[in-house]
Coordinates of C-alpha atoms and ligand atoms in Angstrom, one line a residue:
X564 CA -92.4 -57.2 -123.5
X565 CA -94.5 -60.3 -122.6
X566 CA -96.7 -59.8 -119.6
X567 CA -98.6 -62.2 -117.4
X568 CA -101.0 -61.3 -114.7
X569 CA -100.7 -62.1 -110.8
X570 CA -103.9 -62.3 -109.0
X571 CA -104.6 -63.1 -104.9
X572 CA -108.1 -63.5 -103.7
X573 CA -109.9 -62.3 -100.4
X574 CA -113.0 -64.3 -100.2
X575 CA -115.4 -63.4 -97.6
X576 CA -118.1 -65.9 -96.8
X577 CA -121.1 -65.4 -94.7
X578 CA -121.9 -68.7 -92.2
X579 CA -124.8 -69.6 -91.9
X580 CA -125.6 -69.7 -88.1
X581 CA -128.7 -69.2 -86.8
X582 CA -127.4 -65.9 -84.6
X583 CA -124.8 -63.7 -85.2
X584 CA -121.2 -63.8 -84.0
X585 CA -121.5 -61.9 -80.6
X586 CA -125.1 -61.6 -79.7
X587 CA -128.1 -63.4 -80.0
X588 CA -129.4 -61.7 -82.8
X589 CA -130.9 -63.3 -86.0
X590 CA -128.7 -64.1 -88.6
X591 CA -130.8 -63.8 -91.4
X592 CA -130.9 -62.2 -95.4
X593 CA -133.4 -59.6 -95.5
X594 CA -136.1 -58.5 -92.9
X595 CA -136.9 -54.6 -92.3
X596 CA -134.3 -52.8 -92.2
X597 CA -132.6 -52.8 -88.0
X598 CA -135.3 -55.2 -86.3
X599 CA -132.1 -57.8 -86.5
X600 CA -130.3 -55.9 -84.3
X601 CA -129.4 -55.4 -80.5
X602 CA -126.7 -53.0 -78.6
X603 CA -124.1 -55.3 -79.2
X604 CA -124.0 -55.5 -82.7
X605 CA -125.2 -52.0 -83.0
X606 CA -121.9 -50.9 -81.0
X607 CA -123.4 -48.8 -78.3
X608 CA -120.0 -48.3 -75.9
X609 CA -120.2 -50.6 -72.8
X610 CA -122.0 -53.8 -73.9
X611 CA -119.8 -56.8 -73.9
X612 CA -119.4 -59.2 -77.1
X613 CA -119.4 -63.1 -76.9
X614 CA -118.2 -64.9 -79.3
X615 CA -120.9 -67.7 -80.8
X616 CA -119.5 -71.1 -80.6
X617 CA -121.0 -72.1 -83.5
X618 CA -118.9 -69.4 -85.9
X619 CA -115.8 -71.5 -84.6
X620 CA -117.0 -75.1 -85.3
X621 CA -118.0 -73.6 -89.0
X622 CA -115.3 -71.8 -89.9
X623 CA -112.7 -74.8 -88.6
X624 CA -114.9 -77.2 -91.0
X625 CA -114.7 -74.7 -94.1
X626 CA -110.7 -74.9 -93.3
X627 CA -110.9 -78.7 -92.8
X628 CA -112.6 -78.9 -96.1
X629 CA -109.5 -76.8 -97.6
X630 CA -106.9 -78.6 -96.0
X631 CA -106.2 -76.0 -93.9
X632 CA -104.1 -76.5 -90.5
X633 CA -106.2 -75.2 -87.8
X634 CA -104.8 -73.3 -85.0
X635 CA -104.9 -74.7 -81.5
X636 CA -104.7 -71.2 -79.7
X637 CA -106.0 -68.2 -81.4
X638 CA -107.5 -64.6 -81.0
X639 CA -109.7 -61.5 -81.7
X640 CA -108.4 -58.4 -82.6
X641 CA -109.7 -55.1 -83.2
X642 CA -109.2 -53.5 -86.9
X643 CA -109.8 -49.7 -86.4
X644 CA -111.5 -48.2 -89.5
X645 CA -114.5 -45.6 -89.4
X646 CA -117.1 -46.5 -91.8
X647 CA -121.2 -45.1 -91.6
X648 CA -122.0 -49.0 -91.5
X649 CA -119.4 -49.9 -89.1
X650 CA -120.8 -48.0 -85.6
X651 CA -118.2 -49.3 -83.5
X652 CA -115.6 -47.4 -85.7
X653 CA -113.4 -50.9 -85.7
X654 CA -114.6 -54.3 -86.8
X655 CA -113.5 -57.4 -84.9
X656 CA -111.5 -59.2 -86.9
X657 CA -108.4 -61.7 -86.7
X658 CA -105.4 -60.4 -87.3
X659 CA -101.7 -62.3 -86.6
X660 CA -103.6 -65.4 -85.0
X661 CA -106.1 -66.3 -87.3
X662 CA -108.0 -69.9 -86.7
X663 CA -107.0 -71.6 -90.2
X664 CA -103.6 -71.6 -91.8
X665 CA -102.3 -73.0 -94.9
X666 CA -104.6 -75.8 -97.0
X667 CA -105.1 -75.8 -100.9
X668 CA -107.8 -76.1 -103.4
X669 CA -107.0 -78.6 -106.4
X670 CA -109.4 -77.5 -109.6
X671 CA -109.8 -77.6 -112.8
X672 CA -109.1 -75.0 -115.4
X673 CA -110.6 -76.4 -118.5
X674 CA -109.0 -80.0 -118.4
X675 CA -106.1 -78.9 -116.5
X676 CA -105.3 -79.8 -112.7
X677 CA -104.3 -76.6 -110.9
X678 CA -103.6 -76.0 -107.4
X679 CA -104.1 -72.0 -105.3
X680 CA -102.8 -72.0 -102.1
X681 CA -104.4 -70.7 -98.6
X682 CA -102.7 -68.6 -97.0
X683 CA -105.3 -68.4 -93.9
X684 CA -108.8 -68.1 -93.0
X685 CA -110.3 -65.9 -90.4
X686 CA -113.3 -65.0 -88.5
X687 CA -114.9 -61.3 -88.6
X688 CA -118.3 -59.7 -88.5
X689 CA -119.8 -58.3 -90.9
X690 CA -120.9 -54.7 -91.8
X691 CA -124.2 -53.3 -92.2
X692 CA -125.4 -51.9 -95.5
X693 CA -125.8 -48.4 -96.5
X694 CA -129.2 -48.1 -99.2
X695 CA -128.5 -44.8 -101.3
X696 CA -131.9 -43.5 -102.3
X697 CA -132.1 -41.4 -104.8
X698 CA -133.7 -38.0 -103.4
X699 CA -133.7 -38.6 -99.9
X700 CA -130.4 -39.5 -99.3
X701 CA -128.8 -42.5 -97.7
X702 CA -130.0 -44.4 -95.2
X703 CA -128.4 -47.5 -93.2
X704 CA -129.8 -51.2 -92.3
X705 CA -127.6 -52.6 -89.2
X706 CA -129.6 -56.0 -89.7
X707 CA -125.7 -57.3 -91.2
X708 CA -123.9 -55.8 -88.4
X709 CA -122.4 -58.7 -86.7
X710 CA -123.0 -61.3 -89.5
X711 CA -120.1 -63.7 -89.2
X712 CA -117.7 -64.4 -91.9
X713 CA -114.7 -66.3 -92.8
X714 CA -112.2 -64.1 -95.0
X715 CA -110.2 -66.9 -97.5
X716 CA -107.1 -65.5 -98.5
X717 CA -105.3 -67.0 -101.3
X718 CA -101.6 -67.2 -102.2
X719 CA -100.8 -64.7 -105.4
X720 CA -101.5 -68.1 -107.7
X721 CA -104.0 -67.2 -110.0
X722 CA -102.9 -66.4 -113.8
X723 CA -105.8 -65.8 -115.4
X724 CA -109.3 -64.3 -115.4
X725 CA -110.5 -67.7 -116.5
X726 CA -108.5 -69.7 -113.5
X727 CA -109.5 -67.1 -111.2
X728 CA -113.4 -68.3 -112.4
X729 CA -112.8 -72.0 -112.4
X730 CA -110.9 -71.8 -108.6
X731 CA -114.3 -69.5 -106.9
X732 CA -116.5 -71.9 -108.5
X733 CA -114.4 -74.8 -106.8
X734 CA -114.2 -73.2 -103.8
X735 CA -117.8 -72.3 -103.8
X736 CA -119.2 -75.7 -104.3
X737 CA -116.5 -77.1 -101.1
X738 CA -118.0 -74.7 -99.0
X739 CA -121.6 -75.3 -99.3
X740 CA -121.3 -79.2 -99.3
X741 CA -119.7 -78.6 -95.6
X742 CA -122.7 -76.5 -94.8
X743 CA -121.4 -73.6 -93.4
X744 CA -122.8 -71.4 -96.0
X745 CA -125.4 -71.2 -98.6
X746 CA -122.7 -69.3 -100.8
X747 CA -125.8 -67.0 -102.4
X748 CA -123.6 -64.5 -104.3
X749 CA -126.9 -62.9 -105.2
X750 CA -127.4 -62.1 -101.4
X751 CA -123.7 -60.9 -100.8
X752 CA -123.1 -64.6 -99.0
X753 CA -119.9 -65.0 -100.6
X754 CA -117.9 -61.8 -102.1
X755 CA -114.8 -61.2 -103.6
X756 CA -111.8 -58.9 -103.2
X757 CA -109.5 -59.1 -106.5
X758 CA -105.7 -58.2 -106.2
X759 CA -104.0 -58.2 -109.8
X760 CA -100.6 -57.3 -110.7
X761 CA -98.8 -57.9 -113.4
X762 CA -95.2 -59.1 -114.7
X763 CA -92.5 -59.4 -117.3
X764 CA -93.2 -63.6 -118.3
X765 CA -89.9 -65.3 -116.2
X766 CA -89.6 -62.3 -113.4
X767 CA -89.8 -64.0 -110.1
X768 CA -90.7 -60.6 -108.2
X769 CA -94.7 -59.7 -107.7
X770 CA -95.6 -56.3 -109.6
X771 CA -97.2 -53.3 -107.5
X772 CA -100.7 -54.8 -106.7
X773 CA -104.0 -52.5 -107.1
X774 CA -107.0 -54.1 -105.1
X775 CA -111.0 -54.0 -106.0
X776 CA -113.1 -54.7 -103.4
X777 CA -116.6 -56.7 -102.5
X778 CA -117.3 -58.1 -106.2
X779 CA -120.4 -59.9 -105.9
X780 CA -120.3 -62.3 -109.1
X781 CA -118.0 -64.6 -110.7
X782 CA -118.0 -62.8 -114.3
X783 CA -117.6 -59.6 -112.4
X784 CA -114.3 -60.6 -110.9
X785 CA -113.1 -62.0 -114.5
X786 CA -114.5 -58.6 -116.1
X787 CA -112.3 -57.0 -113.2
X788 CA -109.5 -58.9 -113.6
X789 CA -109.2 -58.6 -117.4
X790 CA -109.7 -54.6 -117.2
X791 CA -107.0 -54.0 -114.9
X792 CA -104.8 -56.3 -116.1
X793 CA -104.9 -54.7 -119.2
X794 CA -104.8 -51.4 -117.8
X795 CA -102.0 -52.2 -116.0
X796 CA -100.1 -53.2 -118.9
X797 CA -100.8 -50.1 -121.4
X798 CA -99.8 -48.5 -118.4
X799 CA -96.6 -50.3 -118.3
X800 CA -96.1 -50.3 -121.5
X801 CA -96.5 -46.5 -121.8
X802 CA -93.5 -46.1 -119.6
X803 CA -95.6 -45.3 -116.7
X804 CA -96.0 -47.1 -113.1
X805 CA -98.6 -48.6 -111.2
X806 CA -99.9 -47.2 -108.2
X807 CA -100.6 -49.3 -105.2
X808 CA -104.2 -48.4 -104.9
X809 CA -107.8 -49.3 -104.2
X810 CA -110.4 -49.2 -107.4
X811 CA -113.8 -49.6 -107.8
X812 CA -114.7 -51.6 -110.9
X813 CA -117.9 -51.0 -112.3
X814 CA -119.6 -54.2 -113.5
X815 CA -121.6 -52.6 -116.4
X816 CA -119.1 -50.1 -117.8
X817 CA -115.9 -52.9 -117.7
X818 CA -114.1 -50.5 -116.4
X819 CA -112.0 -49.7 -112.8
X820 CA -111.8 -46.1 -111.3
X821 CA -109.0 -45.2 -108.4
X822 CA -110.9 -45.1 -105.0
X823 CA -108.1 -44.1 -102.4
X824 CA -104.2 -45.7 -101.7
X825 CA -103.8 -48.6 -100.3
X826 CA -103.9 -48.6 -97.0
X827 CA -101.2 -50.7 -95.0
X828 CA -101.7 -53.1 -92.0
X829 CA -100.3 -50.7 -89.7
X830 CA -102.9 -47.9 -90.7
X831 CA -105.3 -49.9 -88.7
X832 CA -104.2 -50.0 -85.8
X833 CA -105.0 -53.5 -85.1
X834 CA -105.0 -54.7 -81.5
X835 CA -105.9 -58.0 -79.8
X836 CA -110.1 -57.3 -78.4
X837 CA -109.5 -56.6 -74.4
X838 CA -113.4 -57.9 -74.7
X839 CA -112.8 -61.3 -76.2
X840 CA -110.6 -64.6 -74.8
X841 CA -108.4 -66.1 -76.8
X842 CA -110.0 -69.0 -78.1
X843 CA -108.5 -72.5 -77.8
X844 CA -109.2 -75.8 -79.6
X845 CA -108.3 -78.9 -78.9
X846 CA -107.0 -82.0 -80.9
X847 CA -109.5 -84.0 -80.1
X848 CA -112.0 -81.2 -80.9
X849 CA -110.1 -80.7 -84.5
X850 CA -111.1 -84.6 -84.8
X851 CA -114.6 -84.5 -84.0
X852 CA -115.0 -81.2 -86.4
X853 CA -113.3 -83.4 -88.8
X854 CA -115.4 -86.6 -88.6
X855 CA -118.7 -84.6 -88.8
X856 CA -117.9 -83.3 -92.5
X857 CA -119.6 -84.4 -94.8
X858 CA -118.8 -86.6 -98.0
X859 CA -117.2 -83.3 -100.0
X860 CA -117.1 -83.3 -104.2
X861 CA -113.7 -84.9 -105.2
X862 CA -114.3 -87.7 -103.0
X863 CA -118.1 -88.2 -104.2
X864 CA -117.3 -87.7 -107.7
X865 CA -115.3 -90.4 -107.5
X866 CA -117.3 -92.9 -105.7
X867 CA -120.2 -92.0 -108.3
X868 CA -117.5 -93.8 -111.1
X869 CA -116.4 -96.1 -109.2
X870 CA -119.3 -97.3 -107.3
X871 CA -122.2 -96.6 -109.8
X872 CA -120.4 -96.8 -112.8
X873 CA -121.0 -93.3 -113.8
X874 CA -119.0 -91.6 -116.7
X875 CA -116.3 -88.7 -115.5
X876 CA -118.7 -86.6 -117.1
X877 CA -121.8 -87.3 -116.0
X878 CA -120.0 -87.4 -112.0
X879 CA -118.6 -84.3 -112.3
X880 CA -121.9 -82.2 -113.4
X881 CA -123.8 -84.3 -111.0
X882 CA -121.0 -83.4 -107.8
X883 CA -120.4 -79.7 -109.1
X884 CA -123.5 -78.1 -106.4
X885 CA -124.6 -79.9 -103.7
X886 CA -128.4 -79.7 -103.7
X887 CA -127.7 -81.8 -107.2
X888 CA -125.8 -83.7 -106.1
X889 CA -128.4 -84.9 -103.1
X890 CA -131.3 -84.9 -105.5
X891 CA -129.7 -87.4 -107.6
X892 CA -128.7 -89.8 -104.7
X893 CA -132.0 -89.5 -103.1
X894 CA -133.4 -90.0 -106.5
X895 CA -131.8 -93.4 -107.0
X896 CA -132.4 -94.6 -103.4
X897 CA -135.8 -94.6 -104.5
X898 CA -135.6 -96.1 -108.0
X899 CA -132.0 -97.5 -108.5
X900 CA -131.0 -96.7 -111.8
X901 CA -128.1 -94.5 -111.8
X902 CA -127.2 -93.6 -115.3
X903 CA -130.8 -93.1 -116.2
X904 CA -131.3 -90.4 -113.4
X905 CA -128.1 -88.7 -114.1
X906 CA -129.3 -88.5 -118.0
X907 CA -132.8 -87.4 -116.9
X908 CA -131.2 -84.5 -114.3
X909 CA -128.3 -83.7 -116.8
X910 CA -130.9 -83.1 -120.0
X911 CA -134.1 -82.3 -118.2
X912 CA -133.6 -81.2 -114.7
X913 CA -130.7 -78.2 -115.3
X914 CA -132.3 -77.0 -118.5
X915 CA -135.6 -76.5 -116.8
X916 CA -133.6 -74.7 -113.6
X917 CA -131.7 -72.3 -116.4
X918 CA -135.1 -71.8 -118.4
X919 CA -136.5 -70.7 -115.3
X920 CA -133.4 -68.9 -113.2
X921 CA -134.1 -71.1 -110.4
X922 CA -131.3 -72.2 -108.4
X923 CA -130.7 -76.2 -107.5
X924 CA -131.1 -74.8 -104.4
X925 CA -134.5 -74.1 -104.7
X926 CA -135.4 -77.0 -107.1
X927 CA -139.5 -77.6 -107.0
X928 CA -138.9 -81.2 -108.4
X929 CA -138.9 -84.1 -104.8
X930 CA -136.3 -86.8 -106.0
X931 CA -139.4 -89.2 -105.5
X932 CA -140.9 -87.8 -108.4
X933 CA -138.1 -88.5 -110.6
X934 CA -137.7 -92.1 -109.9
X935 CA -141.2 -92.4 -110.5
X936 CA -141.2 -90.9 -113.7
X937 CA -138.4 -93.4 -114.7
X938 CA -140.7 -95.9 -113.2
X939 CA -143.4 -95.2 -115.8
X940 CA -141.3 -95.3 -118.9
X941 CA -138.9 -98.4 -117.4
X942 CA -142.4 -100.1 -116.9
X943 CA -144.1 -99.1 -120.1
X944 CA -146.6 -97.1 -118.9
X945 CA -145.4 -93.8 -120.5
X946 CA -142.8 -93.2 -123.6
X947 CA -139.5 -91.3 -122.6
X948 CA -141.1 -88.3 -124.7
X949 CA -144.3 -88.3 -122.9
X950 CA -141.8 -88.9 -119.9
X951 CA -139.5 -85.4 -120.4
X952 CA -143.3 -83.4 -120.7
X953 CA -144.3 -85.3 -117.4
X954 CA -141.7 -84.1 -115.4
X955 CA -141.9 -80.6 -117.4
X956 CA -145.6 -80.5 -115.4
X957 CA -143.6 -81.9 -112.0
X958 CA -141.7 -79.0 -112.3
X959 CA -144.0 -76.2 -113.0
X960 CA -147.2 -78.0 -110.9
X961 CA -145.7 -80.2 -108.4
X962 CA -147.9 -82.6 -109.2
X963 CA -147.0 -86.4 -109.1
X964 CA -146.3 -88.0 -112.1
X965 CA -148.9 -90.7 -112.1
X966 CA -151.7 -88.3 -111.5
X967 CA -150.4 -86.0 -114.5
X968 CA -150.5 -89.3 -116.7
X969 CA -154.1 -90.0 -115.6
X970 CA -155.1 -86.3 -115.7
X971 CA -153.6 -85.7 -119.1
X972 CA -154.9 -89.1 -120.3
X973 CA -151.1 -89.6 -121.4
X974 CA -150.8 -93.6 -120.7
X975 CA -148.8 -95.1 -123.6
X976 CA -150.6 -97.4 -125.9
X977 CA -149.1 -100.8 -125.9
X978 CA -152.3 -102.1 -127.7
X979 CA -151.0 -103.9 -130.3
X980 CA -154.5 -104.4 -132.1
X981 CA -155.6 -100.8 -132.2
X982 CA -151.9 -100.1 -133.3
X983 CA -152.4 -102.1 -136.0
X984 CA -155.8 -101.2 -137.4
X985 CA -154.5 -97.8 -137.2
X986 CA -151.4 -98.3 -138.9
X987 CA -153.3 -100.6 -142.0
X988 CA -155.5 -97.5 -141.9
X989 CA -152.5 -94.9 -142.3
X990 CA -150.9 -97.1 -145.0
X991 CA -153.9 -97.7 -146.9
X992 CA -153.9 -93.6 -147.3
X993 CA -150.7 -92.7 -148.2
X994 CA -150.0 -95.4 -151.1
X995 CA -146.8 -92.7 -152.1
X996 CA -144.7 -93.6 -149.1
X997 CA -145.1 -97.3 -149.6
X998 CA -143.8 -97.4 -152.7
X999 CA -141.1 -95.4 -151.8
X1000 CA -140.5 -97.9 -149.0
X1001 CA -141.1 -100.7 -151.6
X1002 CA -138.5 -98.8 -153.9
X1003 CA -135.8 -99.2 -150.9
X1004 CA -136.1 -95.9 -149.1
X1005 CA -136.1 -96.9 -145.9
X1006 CA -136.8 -93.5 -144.8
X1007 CA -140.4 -93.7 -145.6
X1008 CA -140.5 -96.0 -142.3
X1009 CA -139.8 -92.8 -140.1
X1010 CA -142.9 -91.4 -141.9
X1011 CA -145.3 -93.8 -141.1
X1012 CA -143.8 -94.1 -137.5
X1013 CA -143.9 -90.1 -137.3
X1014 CA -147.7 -90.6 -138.8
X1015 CA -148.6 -92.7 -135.8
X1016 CA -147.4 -91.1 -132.9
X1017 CA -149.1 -88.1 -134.3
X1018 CA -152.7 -89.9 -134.7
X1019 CA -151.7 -91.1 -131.0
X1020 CA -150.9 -88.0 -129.6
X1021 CA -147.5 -88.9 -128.9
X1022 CA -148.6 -92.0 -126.7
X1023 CA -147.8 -94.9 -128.9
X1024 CA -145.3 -97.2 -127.8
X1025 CA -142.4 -96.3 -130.4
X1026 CA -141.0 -100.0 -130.2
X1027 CA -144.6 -101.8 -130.7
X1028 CA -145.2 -99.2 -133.8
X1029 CA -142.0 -99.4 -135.3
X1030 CA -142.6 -103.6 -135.2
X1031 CA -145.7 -103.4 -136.2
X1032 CA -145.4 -100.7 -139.5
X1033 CA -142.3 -102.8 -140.6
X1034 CA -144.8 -105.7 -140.3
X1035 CA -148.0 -104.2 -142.1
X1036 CA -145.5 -102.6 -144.9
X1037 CA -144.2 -105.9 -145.7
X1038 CA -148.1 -107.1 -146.6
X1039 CA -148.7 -104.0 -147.6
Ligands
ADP773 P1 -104.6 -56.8 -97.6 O1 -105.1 -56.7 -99.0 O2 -105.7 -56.9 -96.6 O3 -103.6 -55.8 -97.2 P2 -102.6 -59.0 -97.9 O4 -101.4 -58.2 -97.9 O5 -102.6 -60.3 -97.1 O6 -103.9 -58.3 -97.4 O7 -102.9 -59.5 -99.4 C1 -104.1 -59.7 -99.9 C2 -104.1 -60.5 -101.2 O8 -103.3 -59.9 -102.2 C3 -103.7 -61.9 -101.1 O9 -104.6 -62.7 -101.7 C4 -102.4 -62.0 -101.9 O10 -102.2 -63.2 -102.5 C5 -102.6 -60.9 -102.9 N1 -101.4 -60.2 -103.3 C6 -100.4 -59.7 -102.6 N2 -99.4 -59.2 -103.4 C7 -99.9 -59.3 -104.7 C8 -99.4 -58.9 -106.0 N3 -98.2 -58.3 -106.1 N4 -100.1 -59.3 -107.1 C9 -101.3 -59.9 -106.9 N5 -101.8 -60.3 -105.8 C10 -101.1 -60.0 -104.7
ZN774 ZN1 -127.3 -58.0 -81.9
MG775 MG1 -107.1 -56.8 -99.3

């Protein structure tokens, strides 16, 4: 029998408000453990939630930004669930109303155009987080108690491990060029819930589901989903069935454990808030949320071909993350030379953020100091080798380029008359080479170029050597 896997994803995004979603405490990663916290979101019984304006602008722009259709009336409801990190006993959630409905993310698996469906998007809080320490026990941090989220649900449309990849990375970058979230999966701002099933290839019915919950990396869910579908299927296979079922996958082992069964809707007892109105937004209000997007990645990919003239390639690395993206048109509205900056950020600028695990985010480079870089080599005063050490030492110093030329003493020599009594010199020593050159091995130029630049400390105009060497060897 020929199997292929089903897979729905429940993406849970923390928005970046300054306060939380029903009190006016600090939303914010970190800080001591419970000094972000009030009785509100700490659920002592009586205090009265209100829900923070700014969650509903946010989440209706991450559902703009998806296409979604957003909801003109809808509600809170309570999900009843006891959990150490969850002191109310139910988290406010959205249940049968939720504020986004519908919408689709186009992306591309490979060089393929593919298309996952929304099913909705809704607004919760957040839990708080429990710290196991070894010895003493557990302890619990409320600080996320009451962080808002959105919950993305997707249509069962994934295939693939690999398309499951390529659609969160998609989805990631949409939702932090609208702002509404820094996505840090390294601080739990965006995690996953992974629903696989699998098939006979042609059936038309969805296999029994098993669901792992809050992955926290992109090769985690692709680990998880290539585990269970393959467990799934040597279950299968075996004659067995699969149980519709919570797991726990475990990142470092590859492998999924059963947690508890599924639990149905029904089991928690949802129920609209008594606490909370039912929110309503209007048309015009949908409009407004609309015009204040900003310029999101399909659209600015393309205006970087059409406009600057950019290859596919070099728009779509540029467009993938934001803060990129930003850097490199800030970079050019100080120096406008397109195709050099993208070939300066695409070589130099992402290699030195991998070499040094720093996110774009957090990029120590200003855009200014690229463009001026360019400036030196486009105006002679530095080589593009010097150049690419230069903006090494932006990066690590944050020094300005012109005072690491001066510092350094790096300022290309375009003297043609010390070139040249350097070169007669360097010829006058090496009498093998030239008469290889004079023999027609034109690779014995590159040596006396190569000779040069190493005398010069890698500051010799390459172009004025090159002339000149091909000059001298001819007298020579
Ligand atoms: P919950 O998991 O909270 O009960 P849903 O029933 O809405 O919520 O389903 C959650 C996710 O599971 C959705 O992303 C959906 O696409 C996915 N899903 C549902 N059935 C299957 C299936 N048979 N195989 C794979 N994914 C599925
Ligand atoms: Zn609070
Ligand atoms: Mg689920």
């Amino acid at each position: 029998m020929n199997f292929e896997t089903v897979i729905g994803l429940e993406v849970h995004i923390e928005l970046a408000t300054k306060t939380k979603i029903f009190c006016g405490c600090k939303n914010e990663f970190g800080g001591e453990p419970n000094t972000h916290c009030c009785p509100v979101c700490i659920g002592m019984p009586g205090v009265l939630p209100v829900l923070n304006e700014k969650v509903v602008e946010f989440a209706a722009k991450a559902g703009l930004a998806l296409d979604c259709k957003i909801a003109n009336f809808s509600k809170m409801d309570r999900k009843g669930y006891y959990y150490p990190d969850l002191p109310k006993a139910y988290q406010i959630s959205q249940f049968d109303l939720p504020i986004c409905i519908g919408g689709h993310v186009d992306y591309k698996d490979g060089d393929i155009e593919k298309r996952v469906n929304i099913t909705r998007i809704h607004m919760e809080e957040d839990a708080g987080k429990l710290l196991h320490e070894a010895g003493t026990g557990t302890a619990v941090d409320y600080n996320r108690c009451g962080v808002p989220l959105i919950e993305i649900v997707t249509e069962p449309d994934l295939r693939s491990a690999d398309e499951a990849k390529a659609f969160l990375e998609t989805l990631k970058s949409i939702i932090q060029y609208t702002g509404v979230s820094d996505c840090k999966m390294q601080e739990g701002s965006l995690r996953c819930d992974v629903n696989v099933s699998v098939r006979e290839v042609g059936s038309t019915v969805l296999g029994t589901r098993t669901e792992m919950k809050n992955l926290n990396s992109f090769s985690a869910v692709h680990g998880a989903i290539e585990a269970e579908s393959a467990r799934q299927i040597a279950l299968i296979t075996d004659g067995g069935k699969v149980t519709q079922e919570t797991r726990r996958f475990d990142d470092i082992k590859g492998k999924s454990y059963a947690m508890r069964g599924k639990e149905e809707a029904h089991d928690y007892r949802y129920f609209p808030d008594p606490d909370l109105v039912p929110i309503t937004i209007t048309d015009e209000q949908i409009a407004l949320y609309r015009d204040s997007l900003p310029e999101l990645p399909t659209a600015k990919k393309q205006r970087f071909i059409d406009e600057l003239g950019l290859p596919e390639y070099d728009a779509d690395l540029l467009t993938g993350e934001r803060a990129i993206a930003d850097f490199f048109e800030a970079s050019i509205a100080a120096y406008n030379e397109p195709k050099k900056t993208s070939n300066f950020i695409m070589t130099d600028l992402l290699r030195l953020l991998k070499e040094n695990g720093v996110e774009p985010d957090d990029n120590p480079v200003q855009p200014i100091q690229l463009a001026q870089t360019l400036k030196l080599i486009d105006d002679g005063k530095i080589n593009v080798t010097v150049g690419k050490t230069v903006f090494e030492d932006v990066f690590k110093t944050g020094d300005d380029p012109s005072s690491i030329v001066e510092a350094k003493g790096l300022t290309q020599i375009n003297d043609t008359v010390e070139l040249s009594g350097m070169i007669k010199q360097i010829i006058a020593d090496n009498p093998k080479p030239v008469a290889d050159f004079k023999g027609g091995n034109k690779k014995a130029l590159t040596f006396f170029v190569g000779q040069v630049m190493k005398a010069t400390k890698g500051k010799a105009n390459p172009k004025v050597v090159n002339e000149i060497v091909q000059e001298e060897l001819k007298n020579a």
